[in-house]
Coordinates of C-alpha atoms and ligand atoms in Angstrom, one line a residue:
M1 CA -6.5 12.2 -126.5
T2 CA -5.6 15.5 -124.7
G3 CA -7.9 18.8 -125.7
W4 CA -9.9 17.9 -128.1
R5 CA -13.2 17.2 -125.2
S6 CA -11.9 21.3 -124.6
A7 CA -12.0 22.3 -128.0
A8 CA -15.3 21.1 -128.1
N9 CA -16.7 23.3 -126.0
R10 CA -14.8 26.1 -127.2
L11 CA -15.8 25.8 -130.5
H12 CA -18.8 24.3 -130.2
T13 CA -22.5 26.1 -128.9
V14 CA -24.1 22.4 -129.4
P15 CA -24.6 20.7 -126.2
V16 CA -21.8 17.5 -125.4
T17 CA -23.5 14.7 -123.7
D18 CA -22.6 14.2 -119.9
A19 CA -23.9 11.9 -118.3
P20 CA -20.7 10.0 -116.4
L21 CA -18.6 8.2 -117.7
P22 CA -17.5 4.6 -114.7
T23 CA -15.1 5.4 -112.7
N24 CA -13.7 1.9 -112.3
T25 CA -11.6 1.6 -114.8
P26 CA -8.3 2.3 -113.4
E27 CA -6.7 0.2 -116.5
T28 CA -6.2 0.5 -120.1
H29 CA -5.5 -1.2 -122.6
A30 CA -1.8 -1.0 -124.2
G31 CA -2.1 1.8 -127.0
D32 CA 1.0 0.3 -127.7
E33 CA -0.3 -2.9 -128.4
P34 CA 0.4 -4.6 -131.6
T35 CA -3.2 -4.5 -132.4
W36 CA -4.8 -4.8 -135.9
W37 CA -8.0 -3.9 -134.1
R38 CA -7.8 -0.5 -132.8
H39 CA -8.1 1.3 -136.3
G40 CA -9.1 -1.7 -138.8
V41 CA -11.4 -1.3 -141.2
V42 CA -13.9 -4.6 -141.1
Y43 CA -15.8 -5.9 -143.8
Q44 CA -18.9 -7.4 -143.4
V45 CA -19.9 -10.6 -145.7
Y46 CA -23.7 -12.4 -144.6
P47 CA -22.6 -15.6 -146.2
R48 CA -26.1 -16.3 -147.9
S49 CA -25.7 -13.3 -150.1
F50 CA -21.9 -12.8 -150.9
A51 CA -21.8 -15.7 -153.9
D52 CA -22.7 -18.5 -154.6
A53 CA -20.1 -20.6 -156.0
N54 CA -21.9 -24.3 -156.2
G55 CA -25.0 -22.9 -158.2
D56 CA -27.5 -23.4 -155.5
G57 CA -28.8 -20.0 -155.0
I58 CA -26.9 -19.4 -151.8
G59 CA -23.9 -18.2 -151.3
D60 CA -21.0 -20.2 -149.6
L61 CA -17.5 -20.3 -148.7
E62 CA -16.3 -20.8 -151.9
G63 CA -18.1 -18.0 -153.1
I64 CA -16.6 -15.9 -150.8
R65 CA -13.1 -17.5 -151.2
S66 CA -13.2 -16.3 -155.2
R67 CA -14.5 -12.9 -153.7
L68 CA -11.3 -11.8 -151.4
P69 CA -9.1 -10.7 -154.9
Y70 CA -12.1 -8.2 -154.3
L71 CA -11.7 -6.9 -151.3
R72 CA -8.2 -6.6 -150.8
E73 CA -8.5 -4.2 -153.9
L74 CA -11.1 -2.2 -151.8
G75 CA -8.8 -2.3 -149.3
V76 CA -10.3 -3.4 -146.1
D77 CA -8.1 -4.8 -143.7
A78 CA -10.6 -8.0 -141.8
I79 CA -13.4 -9.6 -143.4
W80 CA -16.0 -10.5 -140.0
I81 CA -18.7 -13.8 -141.7
C82 CA -22.0 -14.0 -140.0
P83 CA -22.9 -17.5 -138.1
W84 CA -22.3 -19.8 -141.1
Y85 CA -22.5 -23.4 -138.8
P86 CA -25.1 -26.4 -139.8
S87 CA -28.6 -24.4 -138.9
P88 CA -31.9 -24.4 -140.0
L89 CA -31.3 -20.9 -141.1
N90 CA -35.1 -20.3 -139.3
D91 CA -33.1 -17.2 -138.6
G92 CA -30.0 -16.6 -140.8
G93 CA -28.1 -18.7 -138.8
Y94 CA -28.3 -17.3 -135.4
D95 CA -30.0 -20.5 -134.8
V96 CA -26.3 -22.4 -134.4
V97 CA -26.9 -26.8 -134.0
D98 CA -23.6 -27.2 -134.1
Y99 CA -20.4 -24.7 -133.5
R100 CA -18.0 -26.9 -134.5
D101 CA -18.8 -27.2 -138.5
I102 CA -19.8 -25.3 -141.3
D103 CA -23.4 -25.5 -142.4
P104 CA -23.3 -28.0 -145.9
R105 CA -24.7 -25.5 -147.8
F106 CA -22.2 -23.5 -147.2
G107 CA -19.5 -25.0 -147.8
T108 CA -17.3 -27.6 -145.0
L109 CA -14.6 -27.2 -142.7
A110 CA -11.9 -27.3 -144.4
D111 CA -13.4 -24.9 -146.9
A112 CA -13.6 -22.6 -143.9
E113 CA -9.6 -23.1 -142.9
A114 CA -8.8 -22.7 -147.0
L115 CA -10.8 -19.2 -146.7
I116 CA -9.1 -18.8 -143.8
A117 CA -5.8 -19.5 -145.2
D118 CA -6.4 -17.8 -148.1
A119 CA -7.3 -13.9 -146.3
H120 CA -4.0 -15.0 -144.0
G121 CA -2.2 -14.8 -147.9
L122 CA -4.2 -11.6 -148.8
D123 CA -2.9 -9.7 -145.3
M124 CA -6.6 -10.0 -144.4
R125 CA -7.8 -11.3 -140.7
V126 CA -10.9 -13.2 -140.2
V127 CA -13.6 -12.6 -137.3
I128 CA -16.3 -15.1 -137.1
D129 CA -19.6 -14.8 -134.5
I130 CA -20.4 -16.8 -131.9
V131 CA -23.6 -16.5 -130.7
P132 CA -23.7 -17.6 -127.3
N133 CA -27.3 -16.4 -125.4
H134 CA -28.9 -19.2 -127.7
T135 CA -29.1 -22.3 -129.7
S136 CA -30.9 -23.7 -132.4
S137 CA -33.9 -26.1 -130.7
E138 CA -32.4 -28.5 -133.8
H139 CA -29.0 -28.4 -132.0
P140 CA -28.1 -32.3 -130.0
W141 CA -28.8 -30.9 -126.4
F142 CA -31.6 -29.0 -126.9
R143 CA -33.1 -32.1 -128.6
A144 CA -32.3 -34.2 -125.5
A145 CA -33.7 -31.5 -123.3
L146 CA -36.8 -32.4 -125.3
A147 CA -36.7 -36.4 -124.4
A148 CA -35.4 -35.9 -121.2
A149 CA -37.2 -35.3 -117.4
P150 CA -38.0 -32.3 -115.6
G151 CA -35.1 -31.6 -114.3
S152 CA -32.8 -34.1 -115.9
P153 CA -29.3 -32.4 -116.6
E154 CA -30.0 -32.4 -119.6
R155 CA -33.1 -29.7 -119.1
A156 CA -30.4 -27.8 -117.3
R157 CA -29.1 -26.7 -120.0
Y158 CA -31.1 -24.8 -120.8
I159 CA -34.4 -22.5 -119.1
F160 CA -36.7 -24.3 -118.7
R161 CA -39.2 -23.3 -115.8
E162 CA -43.4 -24.2 -114.4
G163 CA -45.5 -22.0 -114.9
K164 CA -47.9 -20.2 -113.8
G165 CA -51.5 -20.3 -112.5
E166 CA -53.7 -23.2 -112.0
N167 CA -52.0 -26.0 -114.3
G168 CA -48.9 -23.5 -115.1
E169 CA -50.8 -23.0 -118.1
E170 CA -49.3 -19.3 -118.0
P171 CA -46.2 -18.3 -118.9
P172 CA -43.5 -18.2 -115.7
N173 CA -43.7 -14.8 -116.7
N174 CA -44.6 -11.7 -118.9
W175 CA -41.4 -11.5 -120.6
L176 CA -41.5 -11.1 -124.5
A177 CA -39.3 -12.5 -127.6
V178 CA -37.7 -9.4 -129.1
F179 CA -39.4 -10.8 -133.2
G180 CA -42.7 -10.1 -131.3
G181 CA -44.3 -13.1 -128.8
P182 CA -44.0 -14.2 -125.4
G183 CA -40.5 -15.5 -124.4
W184 CA -41.9 -18.7 -123.9
R185 CA -42.6 -21.3 -125.2
R186 CA -44.8 -24.5 -123.3
V187 CA -44.0 -28.3 -123.6
P188 CA -45.7 -31.3 -123.9
D189 CA -45.2 -32.5 -120.7
G190 CA -45.8 -28.5 -119.2
Q191 CA -43.0 -26.7 -118.4
W192 CA -42.1 -23.2 -120.1
Y193 CA -38.6 -23.2 -121.9
L194 CA -37.3 -19.1 -122.4
H195 CA -36.9 -18.0 -125.9
L196 CA -35.6 -13.9 -126.1
F197 CA -35.8 -14.8 -129.4
D198 CA -37.3 -16.5 -132.2
S199 CA -38.8 -19.7 -130.4
T200 CA -36.5 -22.4 -132.2
Q201 CA -34.1 -20.5 -129.7
P202 CA -34.2 -21.3 -126.7
D203 CA -31.5 -19.5 -124.8
L204 CA -28.9 -21.5 -122.8
D205 CA -29.1 -21.1 -119.5
W206 CA -25.2 -19.3 -118.5
T207 CA -25.1 -19.9 -114.2
N208 CA -25.0 -23.7 -115.4
E209 CA -21.1 -24.6 -116.0
E210 CA -21.0 -27.0 -118.3
V211 CA -22.5 -24.1 -120.8
R212 CA -19.3 -22.1 -119.6
A213 CA -17.0 -24.9 -120.3
E214 CA -18.8 -25.6 -123.5
F215 CA -18.1 -22.2 -125.2
D216 CA -14.2 -22.4 -123.7
D217 CA -13.6 -25.1 -126.0
I218 CA -15.6 -23.3 -128.7
F219 CA -13.9 -20.4 -128.7
R220 CA -10.4 -22.4 -128.8
Y221 CA -11.6 -24.5 -131.2
W222 CA -11.7 -21.6 -133.6
L223 CA -9.0 -20.9 -132.9
D224 CA -6.9 -23.5 -133.4
R225 CA -8.3 -23.2 -136.9
G226 CA -6.9 -19.6 -137.3
V227 CA -9.7 -17.3 -136.8
D228 CA -8.5 -13.1 -135.3
G229 CA -11.6 -12.2 -134.2
F230 CA -14.6 -12.7 -132.9
R231 CA -18.4 -10.9 -132.8
I232 CA -20.2 -11.5 -130.2
D233 CA -23.9 -12.1 -130.9
V234 CA -26.2 -10.4 -128.3
A235 CA -23.7 -9.9 -125.8
H236 CA -25.2 -7.7 -123.2
S237 CA -27.9 -10.8 -123.2
L238 CA -26.6 -14.4 -121.4
T239 CA -27.8 -14.4 -117.7
K240 CA -31.2 -13.7 -116.2
D241 CA -32.1 -12.7 -112.8
Q242 CA -32.8 -15.8 -111.3
T243 CA -36.4 -15.0 -109.7
F244 CA -37.8 -14.0 -112.9
P245 CA -39.5 -11.3 -112.3
D246 CA -42.4 -10.0 -114.0
L247 CA -40.8 -7.1 -116.8
E248 CA -40.9 -3.7 -115.0
L249 CA -38.6 -1.3 -117.6
S250 CA -38.8 -0.6 -121.4
D251 CA -37.0 -3.3 -122.7
D252 CA -36.1 -0.3 -125.7
I253 CA -32.7 -0.4 -124.5
L254 CA -31.7 2.4 -126.5
S255 CA -34.1 4.9 -125.6
S256 CA -33.5 8.1 -123.2
E257 CA -34.6 6.3 -120.1
P258 CA -31.1 4.2 -118.5
V259 CA -31.6 0.7 -118.3
T260 CA -29.2 -0.4 -115.5
A261 CA -28.5 -3.8 -113.9
R262 CA -32.0 -3.5 -113.0
H263 CA -33.1 -4.8 -115.6
P264 CA -33.8 -9.2 -115.1
H265 CA -32.9 -9.9 -118.4
W266 CA -30.4 -7.8 -120.6
D267 CA -27.2 -5.4 -119.5
R268 CA -27.0 -7.5 -116.5
D269 CA -23.7 -6.3 -114.1
D270 CA -23.0 -10.7 -113.3
L271 CA -22.3 -10.8 -117.6
H272 CA -19.1 -9.7 -117.2
D273 CA -18.0 -12.7 -115.3
I274 CA -18.3 -14.7 -118.5
V275 CA -16.8 -11.8 -120.9
R276 CA -13.5 -11.7 -119.1
R277 CA -13.5 -16.0 -119.1
W278 CA -13.1 -15.4 -122.3
R279 CA -11.1 -12.6 -122.8
R280 CA -8.2 -14.9 -120.6
I281 CA -8.8 -17.3 -122.5
L282 CA -8.1 -14.8 -126.0
D283 CA -5.1 -13.3 -124.5
D284 CA -4.4 -16.5 -123.8
C285 CA -3.7 -18.2 -127.2
G286 CA -0.6 -16.3 -128.1
R287 CA -2.1 -14.6 -131.5
D288 CA -3.2 -10.9 -132.1
V289 CA -7.1 -12.1 -131.5
M290 CA -9.5 -9.7 -130.7
M291 CA -13.7 -9.9 -130.0
V292 CA -16.1 -7.3 -130.9
A293 CA -19.3 -7.6 -128.7
E294 CA -22.3 -6.9 -130.0
A295 CA -24.7 -5.4 -126.6
W296 CA -27.6 -3.1 -127.0
V297 CA -27.5 -0.5 -124.2
S298 CA -27.6 2.9 -123.1
P299 CA -24.4 4.8 -123.8
E300 CA -23.3 5.0 -120.4
R301 CA -22.9 0.9 -119.5
L302 CA -21.5 0.4 -123.2
P303 CA -17.8 0.9 -121.6
L304 CA -18.1 -2.3 -118.9
Y305 CA -17.9 -4.1 -121.4
L306 CA -14.8 -2.5 -122.7
R307 CA -12.9 -2.8 -118.8
P308 CA -9.2 -4.0 -120.0
D309 CA -9.4 -8.0 -119.4
E310 CA -13.3 -7.9 -121.2
Y311 CA -14.3 -7.1 -125.0
H312 CA -11.3 -5.3 -126.8
Q313 CA -14.2 -3.5 -128.8
S314 CA -17.8 -2.8 -128.5
F315 CA -20.2 -2.3 -131.7
N316 CA -21.6 1.8 -130.9
F317 CA -25.4 1.6 -132.5
G318 CA -25.7 5.5 -130.9
F319 CA -23.8 6.5 -133.9
L320 CA -25.7 4.1 -135.9
V321 CA -28.8 5.3 -135.3
T322 CA -27.7 9.2 -135.1
P323 CA -30.2 10.6 -137.5
W324 CA -28.2 13.2 -140.6
E325 CA -28.6 16.4 -138.8
H326 CA -25.3 18.3 -137.6
D327 CA -26.0 18.0 -134.1
S328 CA -27.2 14.4 -133.5
A329 CA -23.8 13.8 -135.3
F330 CA -22.0 16.0 -133.5
A331 CA -22.7 14.6 -129.7
A332 CA -22.8 10.9 -130.5
I333 CA -19.1 11.2 -131.6
D334 CA -18.1 13.1 -129.9
R335 CA -19.3 10.5 -126.8
A336 CA -18.3 7.4 -127.9
V337 CA -14.8 9.2 -129.0
R338 CA -14.8 9.7 -125.2
E339 CA -16.4 6.7 -124.2
A340 CA -13.4 4.6 -125.6
A341 CA -10.3 6.8 -124.2
A342 CA -11.6 6.6 -120.6
V343 CA -11.6 2.8 -121.1
G344 CA -8.0 2.4 -123.4
S345 CA -10.8 1.5 -126.2
T346 CA -10.7 3.0 -129.2
P347 CA -14.4 3.5 -130.6
T348 CA -16.3 1.5 -133.3
W349 CA -18.1 2.9 -136.0
T350 CA -20.7 1.2 -138.2
L351 CA -23.6 2.4 -140.3
S352 CA -25.2 -0.7 -142.1
N353 CA -25.7 -4.3 -141.3
H354 CA -27.5 -7.6 -141.7
D355 CA -30.0 -6.5 -139.3
V356 CA -31.3 -2.8 -139.9
M357 CA -32.4 -0.6 -143.4
R358 CA -29.1 0.1 -145.5
H359 CA -28.1 3.3 -144.7
A360 CA -28.8 4.7 -148.6
S361 CA -32.2 4.5 -147.9
R362 CA -32.5 5.6 -144.4
Y363 CA -30.9 8.7 -144.8
G364 CA -33.2 9.1 -146.8
L365 CA -36.3 8.6 -144.8
P366 CA -37.7 12.3 -142.9
I367 CA -36.3 12.2 -139.7
G368 CA -38.4 10.9 -137.0
T369 CA -40.2 8.4 -139.8
N370 CA -39.6 4.9 -138.0
W371 CA -37.5 2.6 -140.6
R372 CA -38.4 -0.7 -139.2
T373 CA -41.8 0.1 -140.3
W374 CA -42.4 2.1 -142.7
P375 CA -41.5 -0.7 -145.8
L376 CA -45.2 -1.4 -144.6
T377 CA -47.0 2.1 -143.7
G378 CA -45.7 3.9 -146.1
P379 CA -46.1 6.4 -147.8
A380 CA -43.3 5.3 -151.0
D381 CA -43.1 9.1 -151.2
L382 CA -41.7 9.9 -148.0
L383 CA -38.3 7.8 -149.0
D384 CA -36.3 10.5 -151.4
A385 CA -33.3 7.8 -152.5
Q386 CA -30.8 10.6 -154.0
A387 CA -30.8 12.5 -151.4
G388 CA -29.9 9.1 -149.7
L389 CA -27.0 7.6 -151.4
R390 CA -25.5 11.5 -151.2
R391 CA -25.8 11.9 -147.3
A392 CA -24.7 7.5 -147.0
R393 CA -21.7 8.6 -148.7
A394 CA -20.9 11.9 -146.6
A395 CA -21.6 10.0 -143.6
T396 CA -19.0 7.2 -145.0
L397 CA -16.5 9.6 -145.2
L398 CA -16.9 11.6 -142.2
M399 CA -17.5 7.5 -140.5
L400 CA -13.3 6.6 -142.4
A401 CA -11.8 9.9 -141.6
L402 CA -13.0 9.0 -137.8
P403 CA -9.9 7.4 -135.1
G404 CA -11.3 3.6 -134.6
S405 CA -12.4 1.2 -136.5
A406 CA -15.6 1.3 -139.1
Y407 CA -18.0 -1.8 -139.9
L408 CA -18.3 -1.8 -142.7
Y409 CA -21.6 -4.3 -144.2
Q410 CA -21.6 -6.2 -148.1
G411 CA -22.5 -3.9 -150.6
E412 CA -22.2 -1.0 -148.9
E413 CA -19.6 0.2 -151.2
L414 CA -21.8 -0.1 -154.2
G415 CA -24.7 2.5 -152.9
L416 CA -26.6 -0.1 -152.3
P417 CA -30.4 1.1 -151.4
E418 CA -32.9 -1.1 -148.8
V419 CA -34.8 -3.8 -150.6
W420 CA -38.0 -2.3 -148.6
D421 CA -41.3 -3.6 -151.3
L422 CA -39.5 -7.4 -151.3
P423 CA -43.4 -9.5 -151.7
P424 CA -44.4 -10.4 -148.7
E425 CA -44.6 -14.4 -150.6
V426 CA -41.1 -13.7 -150.6
L427 CA -39.8 -12.7 -146.7
D428 CA -38.0 -15.0 -144.7
D429 CA -37.2 -13.5 -141.4
P430 CA -39.0 -14.4 -138.5
V431 CA -39.7 -11.0 -137.4
W432 CA -42.1 -10.8 -140.5
E433 CA -44.4 -14.2 -139.2
N434 CA -44.0 -13.0 -135.5
S435 CA -45.0 -9.6 -135.3
G436 CA -48.4 -11.3 -136.8
H437 CA -47.7 -8.5 -139.9
A438 CA -46.6 -5.2 -138.3
Q439 CA -42.9 -5.4 -139.5
K440 CA -41.2 -7.0 -142.7
G441 CA -38.4 -7.7 -141.5
R442 CA -34.4 -8.1 -142.1
D443 CA -34.7 -9.3 -145.6
G444 CA -34.7 -5.9 -147.7
C445 CA -31.2 -5.8 -146.3
R446 CA -30.3 -10.3 -147.3
V447 CA -30.7 -9.6 -150.9
P448 CA -27.7 -11.3 -153.1
L449 CA -24.8 -9.2 -154.2
P450 CA -24.9 -7.5 -158.1
W451 CA -21.4 -8.0 -159.0
T452 CA -22.2 -8.2 -163.0
V453 CA -24.7 -6.1 -165.0
D454 CA -26.8 -8.8 -166.5
R455 CA -29.7 -11.1 -164.8
P456 CA -29.9 -13.6 -164.3
S457 CA -28.3 -13.1 -161.0
F458 CA -25.8 -9.8 -161.9
G459 CA -23.0 -12.6 -161.4
F460 CA -24.3 -13.7 -157.8
G461 CA -24.1 -17.3 -158.7
D462 CA -26.0 -19.3 -161.8
A463 CA -29.2 -20.4 -160.1
E464 CA -32.2 -17.8 -158.8
P465 CA -30.8 -15.9 -155.7
W466 CA -33.1 -16.8 -152.4
L467 CA -34.7 -13.3 -152.4
P468 CA -34.9 -11.8 -156.0
Q469 CA -32.7 -8.4 -156.6
P470 CA -34.9 -5.1 -158.3
D471 CA -33.3 -3.9 -161.4
S472 CA -31.2 -1.0 -160.0
F473 CA -28.9 -4.2 -158.7
G474 CA -27.2 -4.5 -162.8
G475 CA -26.6 -0.5 -162.7
L476 CA -25.1 -0.7 -159.1
S477 CA -22.5 -4.1 -159.6
V478 CA -19.2 -3.7 -158.9
E479 CA -18.3 -4.7 -162.9
A480 CA -20.6 -1.2 -163.5
Q481 CA -19.2 1.0 -160.9
R482 CA -15.2 -0.7 -160.7
G483 CA -12.9 2.6 -162.7
A484 CA -16.2 4.2 -163.5
P485 CA -14.9 8.0 -161.6
G486 CA -17.6 8.5 -158.8
S487 CA -19.1 6.3 -158.5
T488 CA -20.2 5.4 -154.7
L489 CA -17.2 1.8 -155.0
E490 CA -15.2 3.8 -157.0
M491 CA -14.8 6.7 -153.6
Y492 CA -15.2 3.9 -151.2
R493 CA -11.6 2.6 -152.5
A494 CA -9.7 5.5 -152.3
A495 CA -11.7 6.5 -149.5
L496 CA -10.0 2.6 -147.4
A497 CA -6.6 3.7 -149.7
E498 CA -5.9 6.8 -148.1
R499 CA -8.1 6.1 -145.0
S500 CA -4.7 4.4 -143.8
A501 CA -2.1 7.8 -144.5
H502 CA -4.4 10.1 -143.0
M503 CA -6.5 9.1 -140.7
C504 CA -4.5 6.3 -139.0
S505 CA -1.3 7.9 -137.7
D506 CA -2.3 8.8 -134.1
E507 CA -6.4 8.2 -132.0
T508 CA -6.7 11.8 -132.0
L509 CA -9.4 14.4 -133.1
A510 CA -9.9 18.2 -132.4
W511 CA -13.0 19.9 -133.0
L512 CA -13.1 22.5 -135.6
D513 CA -15.6 25.4 -136.0
L514 CA -16.1 26.0 -140.1
G515 CA -19.6 27.2 -139.8
D516 CA -23.2 26.3 -138.7
D517 CA -24.4 23.1 -140.1
V518 CA -21.1 22.1 -140.8
L519 CA -18.8 19.1 -139.2
A520 CA -15.2 19.9 -139.1
F521 CA -12.5 18.7 -137.3
R522 CA -8.4 17.0 -137.4
R523 CA -6.9 14.3 -137.4
G524 CA -3.1 13.6 -135.8
S525 CA -1.9 14.2 -139.2
G526 CA -3.1 17.2 -140.3
A527 CA -5.9 15.8 -142.1
V528 CA -9.1 18.1 -141.7
C529 CA -12.8 15.8 -142.8
V530 CA -15.7 18.4 -143.2
V531 CA -19.2 18.1 -143.6
N532 CA -21.8 19.9 -144.1
F533 CA -25.5 19.4 -143.5
G534 CA -26.4 22.6 -144.2
P535 CA -28.5 23.0 -146.8
T536 CA -25.8 26.5 -149.4
T537 CA -22.5 25.6 -150.4
I538 CA -19.7 26.4 -148.6
E539 CA -16.0 27.1 -148.7
L540 CA -13.7 24.4 -148.4
P541 CA -10.6 24.5 -146.4
A542 CA -7.2 25.7 -148.0
G543 CA -4.8 22.7 -149.1
Q544 CA -4.6 19.7 -150.9
V545 CA -8.2 17.5 -152.0
I546 CA -7.5 14.1 -150.7
V547 CA -11.2 12.6 -151.4
A548 CA -14.3 14.0 -151.4
T549 CA -17.9 12.6 -151.8
T550 CA -19.3 15.0 -154.7
D551 CA -17.5 17.8 -157.3
V552 CA -15.6 19.9 -154.7
S553 CA -14.2 22.3 -157.3
D554 CA -17.1 25.0 -156.3
G555 CA -16.7 24.4 -153.3
L556 CA -18.3 22.1 -150.2
P557 CA -22.9 20.8 -151.2
T558 CA -24.9 19.9 -148.5
D559 CA -24.6 16.8 -147.5
A560 CA -20.9 16.5 -149.0
A561 CA -17.6 15.6 -147.3
V562 CA -14.1 16.4 -147.9
W563 CA -10.8 14.8 -146.7
V564 CA -8.4 18.1 -147.2
L565 CA -4.4 17.9 -146.5
P566 CA -3.8 22.0 -146.0
G567 CA -1.0 23.5 -147.5
Ligands
LIG1 C1 -28.3 -9.8 -133.4 C2 -28.2 -10.8 -134.7 O1 -27.1 -9.1 -135.2 C3 -29.6 -11.0 -135.3 O2 -29.1 -11.0 -137.1 C4 -30.6 -12.5 -134.3 O3 -31.3 -12.1 -135.0 C5 -30.2 -11.8 -133.3 N1 -28.9 -11.0 -132.7 C6 -30.0 -13.5 -132.6 O4 -29.4 -14.5 -132.0

């Protein structure tokens, strides 16, 4: 990765982000390790909404198994399956009752083993979600904690504290829950327990060795069943300031204010000991396995998670939240590439997931629109759906040309939009209630996938799906797009097929100056990616077009991207 930084400075007038990188990272991941994750494409499966094989309106493991050939044909290297554990599904499965089993609505442990085996048979890896910050309130440990007395070992697995005020009627401090409202809930004997998410997701106490040992065992359990990696939920939490001080800092951890280890419950320095412990377990398993952190931290703190004895990768949410605009995109990419290189990891790129508005819609809203509140506040005509899809396709081609790995979210290969107008009565996400109906929540990106053109469920399953699908899903289905020239599905397939030949031979990227509003870079193979953010059509670099998001016979129009092999 030499020279690209200076090339960036020479060729661009846009400022390069200059916040210092951590210097305490002397070692690097061995660049020649036989690692699949360094440039793998991982496809995120949200089990409830992927495919329903048993006809109950909810997706399941047999549904996923039956579609593995589709994913193979799409060209992904791995699937990441969101929580599949027994759960009341108050938070879509991120409220786990048993970390060593499968929710009966999704299938059985035998189904999970068969799914892993089938995926391996098709040369795809399987990454699963681990949710270590909290359990479900229906987890046997939490039930035991409620049944036990204050001060008992059962309560010590969670964070129970006395309240403030004369009779302990005030919460222990002012911490808030991410989904809205206070972060504490009182139990009948007067104590309060901490829940940084929904009140049905009590936080575990990671100072307790029993908690640490339990998760060691959970990692080993799934490694023994053949999984290839773990996505660690809320990796920036786990440990808390043991004095439980009131919160003074903004809890917007991606704000321009850098959040430091001073925060009492996010991104604390002492959480890294836990990560190192997990890493040793992975390293000892003797297979090429990985873990990726869901760490919503400020850019200057992210490399700390990527030290050689910690996570292999972290999601790069800076790229996801970047607006469709040249300078911002350049800065986000530039920064992420440098950060990963500084610690010997590779960057990860993602544009959509189960927590955010789908990028085909996000990019159709004017820059600066709050896409979390817009579905309620409107106005509806702010959304330019066509521009959104155009930009989403260009952003995807850009992402797949970058060094590192890419995480795709199910349905983005179909160009699915956010179903932002779901009626309130079907909303399931706790964000809707907990925000006091100020935000509709995340259901709009979780609507079951359309596989075929026909109702009732567009091939999702035999029953009415758990969330209603809009009419537009038929035309966006796999059946409608497979083999259709110019379809989003075919564009993804072409890009994924070409990516390994042109974008993975090494991890270098050299910026090119092709004019204002044009983002262009060359990869080590010589292939060039060009993205036109400007309003006018530009000339293509000479060479052979590998993949394009649109017809480029007369040049590269606005909001389009192309890969070219100079010749
Ligand atoms: C992050 C997950 O992606 C999200 O869906 C979940 O609600 C929270 N963590 C809490 O587990």
